[in-house]
Amino acid sequence: MPLSDIERNYEEAKKLYGAHGIDVDQALSRLEQIKISVHCWQGDDVRGFLNRDQELTGGISVTGSYPGAARTPEELRTDLEKAFSLIPGKHKVNLHAIYADTDEKVELDRLEPKHFRKWVDWAKEQGLGLDFNPTCFSHEKSKDGFTLSHPDPEIRRFWIDHCRVSRKIGAYFGEQLGQTCVTNVWVPDGFKDIPVDRMGPRQRLKASLDEVFAEPLNPKHNLDAVESKLFGLGSEAYVVGSHEFYMGYGLRNDKLICLDAGHFHPTEVISNKLSSLALFASGILLHVSRPMRWDSDHVVILDDELLDIGRELVRHDLLGITHIGLDFFDASINRVAAWVIGTRNTIKALLRAMLEPVEALKKAELGGDYTTRLALTEEFKSYPFGAVWDYYCAKKGVPVRETWIAEVKQYEKEVLLQRG
Ligand code: RNT
Ligand code: ZN
C-alpha cells in the first residue's frame, strides 16, 4: 500500500477517534514505550543448548515437526532478528537457563554470567532487553516430577542452587543492558494422582524459595517473579505451586506474581485478575499464551481474552507495574511466523485498548446507563483501528499488514529449509 494512502487513512481515522476525545498520536507515543518480552523457546521447541539430548519434561509439550528449528544460539539469534524486523517497536528477549551459549560442559547449578556473555553482546548490539528463567525441567534430577519441593534434600539443594545462580545471571543482564531483567521461577512439581500429604511439598517449596531469594539484589537490575499453575501433564491431581501458594508467597515477600493465561481453570481468565492483584502486589508478570481446552500454549491470536488483557492494562494504568511476556510454542507452523503473529497481536491488543472511549464508557456505567455502555462498546468494534495500526507499522519501518508473510517465506526458503 502506498505511504500516501496509509497517511490519508490515518488522518481520517484520527478525526473519527478525535471526535470522541481520543488522542491517537499520544496513544502511539505511549505504545512505543511498551516492551514485550519475546520468549526464545518458540524458536526451537523448548530444547535449548545445554543437555540437548534430554527429552522435554515437566508436563510441557510441543507438537509438530515443521522444518527449520534453530539448532545453535547463532541460528536462534538470527531467527529472532528476522522476527524483530517484522514487529514494530523495541522489545526484550526472554531466555531460559538451558539457552546458555558456551562450549563448556556446565551443570545448571554452576551456571555463571559468562555463559550468557554472547547473548548480552548481541542484545546490546540489537538494542534489546533480556529476561531470564531457571530451567527446572528436562533434566535427570527432575525426572520424577519434583525439584524445589523434592523430598530428597540433595536434589532440592541442586535446584535451589540453580535458581540462585539464575538470579545472578538476571542481575548481570539488568546491569549490563541498563534495563531491569525479570527472572521468573516456575517449577513443574506435582502429583499425577491424589496425594496424601498436600502440605509437606508446599512447606518444602516455601523453604526452598526462601533460600533462593535470600540474597538481596538490586531491584534496578533484577526482579524476581513466581509462576503458578493449576494442573499439568503428569501433575493432574496436584501442583505444589498453585495460584494460592504463589499469590501468598509473592504478596508476603514482595515478588512479582506471574499469571500465565493457560494456568487456570478453562473458564477462568487472567484479565479479570489484574485489577485485584494490582491493588496488593508490587508487580505483575504476564505469560500471554492461548490455552485451547487445556494449557496447550497455542500461538496468541487477537481474541477476546487478549483484548481484555490489553483493556485492563490500559484502562487501569497498570503498564508501569506489569511486565508482559509471551509463552507459547507451536512446532506445526513456521516458528518465526509464530513469534511475529503472537507479538504483533499483543501489541495490537494494547493499541486497540488505547483507542477506546473509556471516559464516556465509564460515565455511562457510573450513571447506570448500561444501554449506552453496550451500544458504544459495540459500535467501536468497527472503528478504523486498522488504519492506525498500519500507520504505526509504517512509521516504525516494519511491513504493513500481511506483507510480512512473504518475507518469512523467503527467509524460510533461504535459511530455515537449508538446515538439515
Ligand atoms: C509451564 C510454564 C512455563 C514454561 C516456560 C518454558 O507451564 O508456563 O512458563 O512454559 O518456562
Ligand atoms: Zn508460563
Coordinates of C-alpha atoms and ligand atoms in Angstrom, one line a residue:
M1 CA 0.0 0.0 0.0
P2 CA 1.5 3.4 -0.9
L3 CA 2.6 5.6 2.0
S4 CA 0.2 8.4 0.9
D5 CA -2.8 6.0 1.3
I6 CA -1.6 4.9 4.7
E7 CA -1.2 8.5 5.8
R8 CA -4.6 9.6 4.4
N9 CA -6.4 6.7 6.1
Y10 CA -4.6 7.6 9.3
E11 CA -5.7 11.2 9.1
E12 CA -9.3 10.1 8.5
A13 CA -9.2 7.7 11.5
K14 CA -7.7 10.4 13.7
K15 CA -10.7 12.6 13.0
L16 CA -13.2 9.8 14.0
Y17 CA -11.3 8.9 17.2
G18 CA -10.7 12.6 17.9
A19 CA -14.4 13.3 17.9
H20 CA -14.6 11.1 21.0
G21 CA -11.6 12.9 22.6
I22 CA -9.2 10.1 21.8
D23 CA -5.7 11.4 21.0
V24 CA -4.3 8.9 18.5
D25 CA -0.8 10.4 18.3
Q26 CA -0.5 10.3 22.0
A27 CA -1.6 6.7 22.0
L28 CA 1.1 5.8 19.6
S29 CA 3.8 7.5 21.6
R30 CA 2.6 5.6 24.6
L31 CA 2.5 2.3 22.7
E32 CA 6.1 2.6 21.5
Q33 CA 7.3 2.7 25.2
I34 CA 5.9 -0.7 25.9
K35 CA 8.2 -3.7 25.7
I36 CA 7.0 -7.2 25.0
S37 CA 9.3 -10.0 26.3
V38 CA 9.6 -12.4 23.4
H39 CA 10.3 -15.9 24.6
C40 CA 13.3 -17.5 22.9
W41 CA 11.8 -21.0 23.3
Q42 CA 9.3 -20.7 20.4
G43 CA 12.3 -20.8 18.1
D44 CA 13.5 -24.4 18.9
D45 CA 10.6 -26.1 20.7
V46 CA 11.9 -25.6 24.2
R47 CA 15.0 -27.7 23.6
G48 CA 17.8 -25.3 24.5
F49 CA 21.5 -25.9 24.1
L50 CA 22.6 -27.5 27.3
N51 CA 21.5 -31.1 27.7
R52 CA 20.1 -31.2 24.2
D53 CA 19.9 -35.0 24.4
Q54 CA 17.4 -34.8 27.3
E55 CA 13.7 -35.1 26.3
L56 CA 11.3 -32.3 27.2
T57 CA 9.8 -33.0 30.6
G58 CA 7.9 -31.1 33.3
G59 CA 4.5 -31.6 31.6
I60 CA 5.0 -29.0 28.9
S61 CA 4.7 -30.4 25.4
V62 CA 5.4 -29.1 21.9
T63 CA 3.7 -30.8 19.0
G64 CA 4.5 -30.5 15.3
S65 CA 7.5 -31.2 13.1
Y66 CA 7.7 -28.1 10.9
P67 CA 11.2 -27.9 9.5
G68 CA 13.8 -25.2 10.4
A69 CA 14.0 -25.2 14.2
A70 CA 17.1 -23.3 15.4
R71 CA 19.9 -25.7 16.4
T72 CA 22.5 -23.3 17.7
P73 CA 22.5 -20.0 19.6
E74 CA 23.6 -18.3 16.4
E75 CA 20.7 -19.7 14.5
L76 CA 18.2 -18.7 17.2
R77 CA 19.5 -15.2 17.3
T78 CA 19.3 -14.9 13.5
D79 CA 15.7 -16.1 13.6
L80 CA 14.9 -13.7 16.4
E81 CA 16.4 -10.8 14.4
K82 CA 14.2 -11.8 11.5
A83 CA 11.1 -11.8 13.7
F84 CA 12.0 -8.4 15.3
S85 CA 12.4 -6.9 11.8
L86 CA 8.7 -7.6 11.3
I87 CA 7.5 -6.3 14.7
P88 CA 7.1 -2.6 15.5
G89 CA 9.0 -1.3 18.5
K90 CA 11.9 -2.2 20.6
H91 CA 11.4 -5.3 22.9
K92 CA 13.1 -7.9 25.1
V93 CA 14.1 -11.5 24.7
N94 CA 13.2 -14.0 27.4
L95 CA 15.9 -16.7 27.9
H96 CA 15.8 -19.9 29.8
A97 CA 18.9 -21.2 31.5
I98 CA 19.2 -24.1 29.0
Y99 CA 19.9 -21.5 26.3
A100 CA 23.4 -20.8 27.7
D101 CA 25.8 -20.1 24.9
T102 CA 29.0 -21.9 25.9
D103 CA 31.3 -24.7 24.8
E104 CA 31.9 -25.6 28.4
K105 CA 30.1 -28.6 29.8
V106 CA 28.4 -26.8 32.7
E107 CA 25.8 -28.1 35.2
L108 CA 22.7 -25.9 35.8
D109 CA 23.8 -25.2 39.4
R110 CA 27.1 -23.9 38.3
L111 CA 26.0 -21.5 35.5
E112 CA 27.6 -18.1 35.6
P113 CA 27.0 -14.8 33.8
K114 CA 29.9 -15.6 31.5
H115 CA 27.9 -18.4 29.9
F116 CA 25.5 -15.8 28.6
R117 CA 28.0 -13.2 27.5
K118 CA 27.3 -13.7 23.9
W119 CA 23.6 -13.1 24.4
V120 CA 24.4 -9.9 26.3
D121 CA 26.7 -8.7 23.5
W122 CA 24.0 -9.4 21.0
A123 CA 21.3 -7.8 23.0
K124 CA 23.4 -4.6 23.3
E125 CA 24.1 -4.6 19.6
Q126 CA 20.4 -5.0 18.8
G127 CA 19.1 -2.6 21.5
L128 CA 17.1 -5.4 23.2
G129 CA 16.5 -6.1 26.9
L130 CA 16.8 -9.6 28.4
D131 CA 14.7 -11.6 30.9
F132 CA 15.6 -14.9 32.4
N133 CA 14.2 -18.2 33.8
P134 CA 15.9 -21.0 35.7
T135 CA 15.1 -24.3 33.8
C136 CA 13.7 -26.7 36.3
F137 CA 12.7 -29.4 33.8
S138 CA 14.1 -31.6 31.0
H139 CA 16.8 -32.8 33.4
E140 CA 17.9 -36.0 35.1
K141 CA 17.3 -34.5 38.5
S142 CA 13.6 -33.5 37.8
K143 CA 12.6 -36.8 36.1
D144 CA 10.3 -37.9 38.9
G145 CA 8.4 -34.6 38.7
F146 CA 9.9 -32.8 41.7
T147 CA 12.5 -30.1 42.1
L148 CA 12.4 -27.3 44.7
S149 CA 9.9 -29.4 46.8
H150 CA 11.7 -32.7 46.3
P151 CA 11.7 -34.9 49.4
D152 CA 15.5 -35.5 48.9
P153 CA 17.4 -32.6 50.4
E154 CA 20.3 -33.1 47.9
I155 CA 18.0 -32.8 44.9
R156 CA 16.4 -29.7 46.5
R157 CA 19.9 -28.3 47.0
F158 CA 20.7 -28.7 43.3
W159 CA 17.6 -26.8 42.2
I160 CA 18.0 -24.1 44.9
D161 CA 21.5 -23.5 43.7
H162 CA 20.3 -23.4 40.1
C163 CA 17.7 -20.8 40.9
R164 CA 20.2 -18.8 42.9
V165 CA 22.7 -18.6 40.1
S166 CA 19.9 -17.8 37.7
R167 CA 19.0 -14.6 39.7
K168 CA 22.6 -13.6 39.4
I169 CA 22.6 -14.0 35.7
G170 CA 19.4 -11.9 35.7
A171 CA 21.1 -9.2 37.6
Y172 CA 24.0 -9.3 35.2
F173 CA 21.6 -8.8 32.3
G174 CA 20.0 -5.9 34.0
E175 CA 23.2 -4.2 34.9
Q176 CA 24.8 -4.7 31.5
L177 CA 21.8 -3.7 29.5
G178 CA 20.6 -0.8 31.7
Q179 CA 17.1 -2.3 32.0
T180 CA 15.6 -4.5 34.6
C181 CA 15.6 -8.2 34.0
V182 CA 12.7 -10.2 35.3
T183 CA 13.8 -13.7 36.5
N184 CA 10.8 -16.0 36.7
V185 CA 10.7 -19.2 38.7
W186 CA 8.4 -21.9 37.5
V187 CA 8.8 -25.5 38.7
P188 CA 6.7 -28.5 37.5
D189 CA 6.4 -30.1 40.9
G190 CA 3.2 -32.0 41.4
F191 CA 1.4 -35.4 41.6
K192 CA -0.3 -37.3 38.8
D193 CA -2.6 -38.9 41.4
I194 CA -4.3 -37.7 44.5
P195 CA -1.7 -37.1 47.2
V196 CA -2.0 -37.9 50.9
D197 CA 0.1 -35.0 52.0
R198 CA -0.7 -31.7 50.3
M199 CA 1.1 -29.7 52.9
G200 CA 4.6 -31.2 53.0
P201 CA 5.6 -30.4 49.5
R202 CA 4.3 -26.8 49.9
Q203 CA 6.3 -26.4 53.1
R204 CA 9.4 -27.6 51.3
L205 CA 8.8 -25.3 48.3
K206 CA 8.3 -22.3 50.6
A207 CA 11.5 -23.1 52.5
S208 CA 13.4 -23.6 49.2
L209 CA 12.2 -20.3 47.8
D210 CA 13.3 -18.5 50.9
E211 CA 16.8 -19.8 50.2
V212 CA 16.6 -19.0 46.5
F213 CA 15.7 -15.4 47.3
A214 CA 17.9 -14.9 50.4
E215 CA 20.5 -12.8 48.7
P216 CA 19.3 -9.2 48.1
L217 CA 19.8 -8.0 44.6
N218 CA 19.5 -4.5 43.2
P219 CA 15.9 -4.3 42.0
K220 CA 17.0 -2.0 39.2
H221 CA 18.9 -5.0 37.8
N222 CA 16.7 -7.9 38.7
L223 CA 13.2 -8.5 39.8
D224 CA 12.0 -12.0 40.8
A225 CA 8.7 -13.5 39.7
V226 CA 6.9 -16.7 40.7
E227 CA 4.6 -18.6 38.4
S228 CA 1.7 -20.8 39.5
K229 CA -0.2 -23.5 37.7
L230 CA -3.4 -25.4 38.3
F231 CA -2.5 -28.7 36.6
G232 CA -0.1 -30.1 34.1
L233 CA 0.5 -33.3 32.2
G234 CA 1.7 -35.7 34.9
S235 CA 0.5 -33.3 37.7
E236 CA -3.2 -33.5 37.1
A237 CA -4.2 -34.1 40.7
Y238 CA -2.0 -31.6 42.5
V239 CA 0.5 -28.9 41.6
V240 CA 2.7 -27.8 44.6
G241 CA 3.0 -24.2 43.3
S242 CA -0.7 -23.4 43.0
H243 CA -2.1 -19.9 42.5
E244 CA -2.9 -19.5 46.2
F245 CA 0.6 -20.6 47.1
Y246 CA 2.4 -18.1 44.9
M247 CA -0.1 -15.3 45.4
G248 CA 0.6 -15.7 49.2
Y249 CA 4.3 -16.1 48.7
G250 CA 4.5 -13.2 46.2
L251 CA 2.5 -10.8 48.3
R252 CA 4.3 -11.5 51.5
N253 CA 7.8 -11.5 50.0
D254 CA 7.3 -8.7 47.5
K255 CA 7.8 -10.8 44.4
L256 CA 6.2 -10.2 41.0
I257 CA 3.3 -12.6 40.6
C258 CA 3.3 -14.3 37.2
L259 CA -0.1 -15.1 35.6
D260 CA 0.1 -17.5 32.7
A261 CA -3.1 -17.4 30.6
G262 CA -3.1 -21.2 30.4
H263 CA -2.6 -22.0 34.1
F264 CA -6.1 -21.7 35.4
H265 CA -9.5 -23.5 35.1
P266 CA -10.5 -23.4 31.4
T267 CA -13.3 -20.8 32.0
E268 CA -11.1 -18.7 34.3
V269 CA -9.4 -15.7 32.6
I270 CA -6.3 -13.7 33.8
S271 CA -7.8 -10.4 32.5
N272 CA -10.2 -10.5 35.4
K273 CA -7.5 -11.0 38.0
L274 CA -5.4 -7.9 37.1
S275 CA -7.4 -5.3 38.9
S276 CA -7.5 -7.3 42.1
L277 CA -3.8 -8.2 42.1
A278 CA -2.8 -4.7 41.2
L279 CA -4.3 -3.4 44.5
F280 CA -2.0 -5.6 46.5
A281 CA 1.0 -6.8 44.5
S282 CA 4.2 -4.8 44.0
G283 CA 4.3 -6.1 40.4
I284 CA 2.8 -8.5 37.9
L285 CA 4.4 -10.6 35.2
L286 CA 2.2 -11.9 32.4
H287 CA 2.7 -15.1 30.4
V288 CA 0.5 -14.3 27.5
S289 CA -0.5 -17.6 26.0
R290 CA -3.5 -19.3 24.5
P291 CA -4.9 -22.3 26.1
M292 CA -7.2 -24.5 24.0
R293 CA -9.1 -26.8 26.3
W294 CA -6.0 -27.1 28.4
D295 CA -2.6 -25.4 28.9
S296 CA -1.9 -26.0 25.2
D297 CA 0.3 -22.9 24.6
H298 CA -1.1 -22.1 21.2
V299 CA 0.1 -19.0 19.4
V300 CA -1.6 -15.9 20.7
I301 CA -4.4 -14.6 18.4
L302 CA -6.4 -11.4 18.7
D303 CA -9.2 -13.0 20.6
D304 CA -11.5 -11.6 23.3
E305 CA -9.2 -12.5 26.2
L306 CA -6.2 -10.9 24.6
L307 CA -8.2 -7.7 24.0
D308 CA -9.4 -7.8 27.6
I309 CA -5.9 -8.2 28.9
G310 CA -5.0 -5.1 26.9
R311 CA -8.0 -3.2 28.2
E312 CA -7.3 -3.9 31.8
L313 CA -3.7 -2.9 31.5
V314 CA -4.5 0.4 29.7
R315 CA -7.7 1.4 31.5
H316 CA -6.3 1.0 34.9
D317 CA -2.9 2.3 34.0
L318 CA -1.2 -1.0 35.0
L319 CA 1.5 -0.9 32.4
G320 CA 4.0 0.6 34.8
I321 CA 3.8 -2.4 37.2
T322 CA 3.1 -5.1 34.6
H323 CA 5.8 -6.9 32.6
I324 CA 4.4 -8.5 29.5
G325 CA 5.9 -11.8 28.4
L326 CA 4.8 -14.3 25.8
D327 CA 4.7 -18.0 26.4
F328 CA 3.6 -20.3 23.6
F329 CA 5.2 -22.9 21.4
D330 CA 3.9 -24.3 18.2
A331 CA 6.1 -26.6 16.1
S332 CA 3.5 -27.1 13.4
I333 CA 4.0 -23.7 11.7
N334 CA 6.9 -21.6 10.8
R335 CA 8.5 -20.6 14.1
V336 CA 9.5 -17.1 13.0
A337 CA 5.9 -16.5 11.9
A338 CA 4.6 -17.8 15.2
W339 CA 6.7 -15.1 17.0
V340 CA 5.5 -12.4 14.6
I341 CA 1.9 -13.3 14.8
G342 CA 1.8 -13.6 18.6
T343 CA 3.8 -10.4 19.2
R344 CA 2.1 -8.3 16.7
N345 CA -1.3 -9.4 18.2
T346 CA -0.2 -8.5 21.7
I347 CA 0.8 -5.0 20.6
K348 CA -2.4 -4.7 18.6
A349 CA -4.5 -5.5 21.7
L350 CA -2.8 -2.7 23.6
L351 CA -3.3 -0.2 20.8
R352 CA -7.0 -1.3 20.5
A353 CA -7.4 -0.6 24.2
M354 CA -5.9 2.8 23.9
L355 CA -8.3 3.7 21.1
E356 CA -11.5 3.1 23.2
P357 CA -13.7 5.9 24.6
V358 CA -13.0 4.9 28.1
E359 CA -14.1 8.1 29.8
A360 CA -17.5 8.1 28.0
L361 CA -18.0 4.4 28.8
K362 CA -17.2 4.9 32.5
K363 CA -19.5 7.8 32.7
A364 CA -22.3 5.7 31.2
E365 CA -21.6 2.9 33.6
L366 CA -21.5 5.2 36.7
G367 CA -24.7 6.8 35.6
G368 CA -26.4 3.4 35.3
D369 CA -26.8 3.8 31.5
Y370 CA -25.8 0.3 30.6
T371 CA -27.6 0.7 27.2
T372 CA -25.1 3.3 26.1
R373 CA -22.2 1.3 27.6
L374 CA -23.2 -1.7 25.4
A375 CA -24.1 0.2 22.3
L376 CA -20.9 2.3 22.3
T377 CA -18.7 -0.6 23.0
E378 CA -20.2 -2.5 20.1
E379 CA -20.0 0.4 17.7
F380 CA -16.4 1.0 18.5
K381 CA -15.6 -2.5 17.3
S382 CA -15.9 -1.3 13.7
Y383 CA -13.9 1.9 14.2
P384 CA -10.9 2.1 11.9
F385 CA -8.3 0.6 14.2
G386 CA -6.5 -1.0 11.2
A387 CA -5.6 2.4 9.7
V388 CA -3.9 3.4 12.9
W389 CA -2.1 0.1 13.2
D390 CA -0.9 0.3 9.5
Y391 CA 0.4 3.8 10.1
Y392 CA 2.2 2.7 13.3
C393 CA 3.9 -0.2 11.4
A394 CA 4.9 2.1 8.5
K395 CA 6.3 4.7 11.0
K396 CA 8.3 2.0 12.7
G397 CA 9.7 0.7 9.4
V398 CA 8.2 -2.7 9.6
P399 CA 5.9 -4.4 7.0
V400 CA 2.3 -3.1 6.8
R401 CA -0.5 -5.7 7.0
E402 CA 0.2 -9.1 5.6
T403 CA 3.2 -8.1 3.5
W404 CA 5.5 -9.6 6.2
I405 CA 4.3 -13.1 5.3
A406 CA 6.3 -13.0 2.0
E407 CA 9.4 -12.0 4.0
V408 CA 9.0 -15.0 6.3
K409 CA 8.5 -17.3 3.3
Q410 CA 11.7 -16.1 1.7
Y411 CA 13.6 -16.5 4.9
E412 CA 12.2 -20.0 5.2
K413 CA 13.4 -20.8 1.7
E414 CA 16.8 -19.2 2.0
V415 CA 17.7 -20.0 5.6
L416 CA 15.3 -22.4 7.5
L417 CA 15.0 -25.1 4.9
Q418 CA 18.7 -25.2 4.4
R419 CA 19.0 -26.5 8.0
G420 CA 19.3 -30.3 8.0
Ligands
RNT1 C1 4.9 -24.1 32.0 C2 5.1 -22.6 32.2 C3 6.5 -22.0 31.9 C4 7.1 -22.6 30.7 C5 8.3 -21.9 30.2 C6 9.0 -22.7 29.2 O1 3.7 -24.5 32.2 O2 4.1 -21.9 31.5 O3 6.4 -20.7 31.9 O4 6.2 -22.6 29.6 O5 9.1 -21.7 31.3
ZN2 ZN 4.3 -19.7 31.5

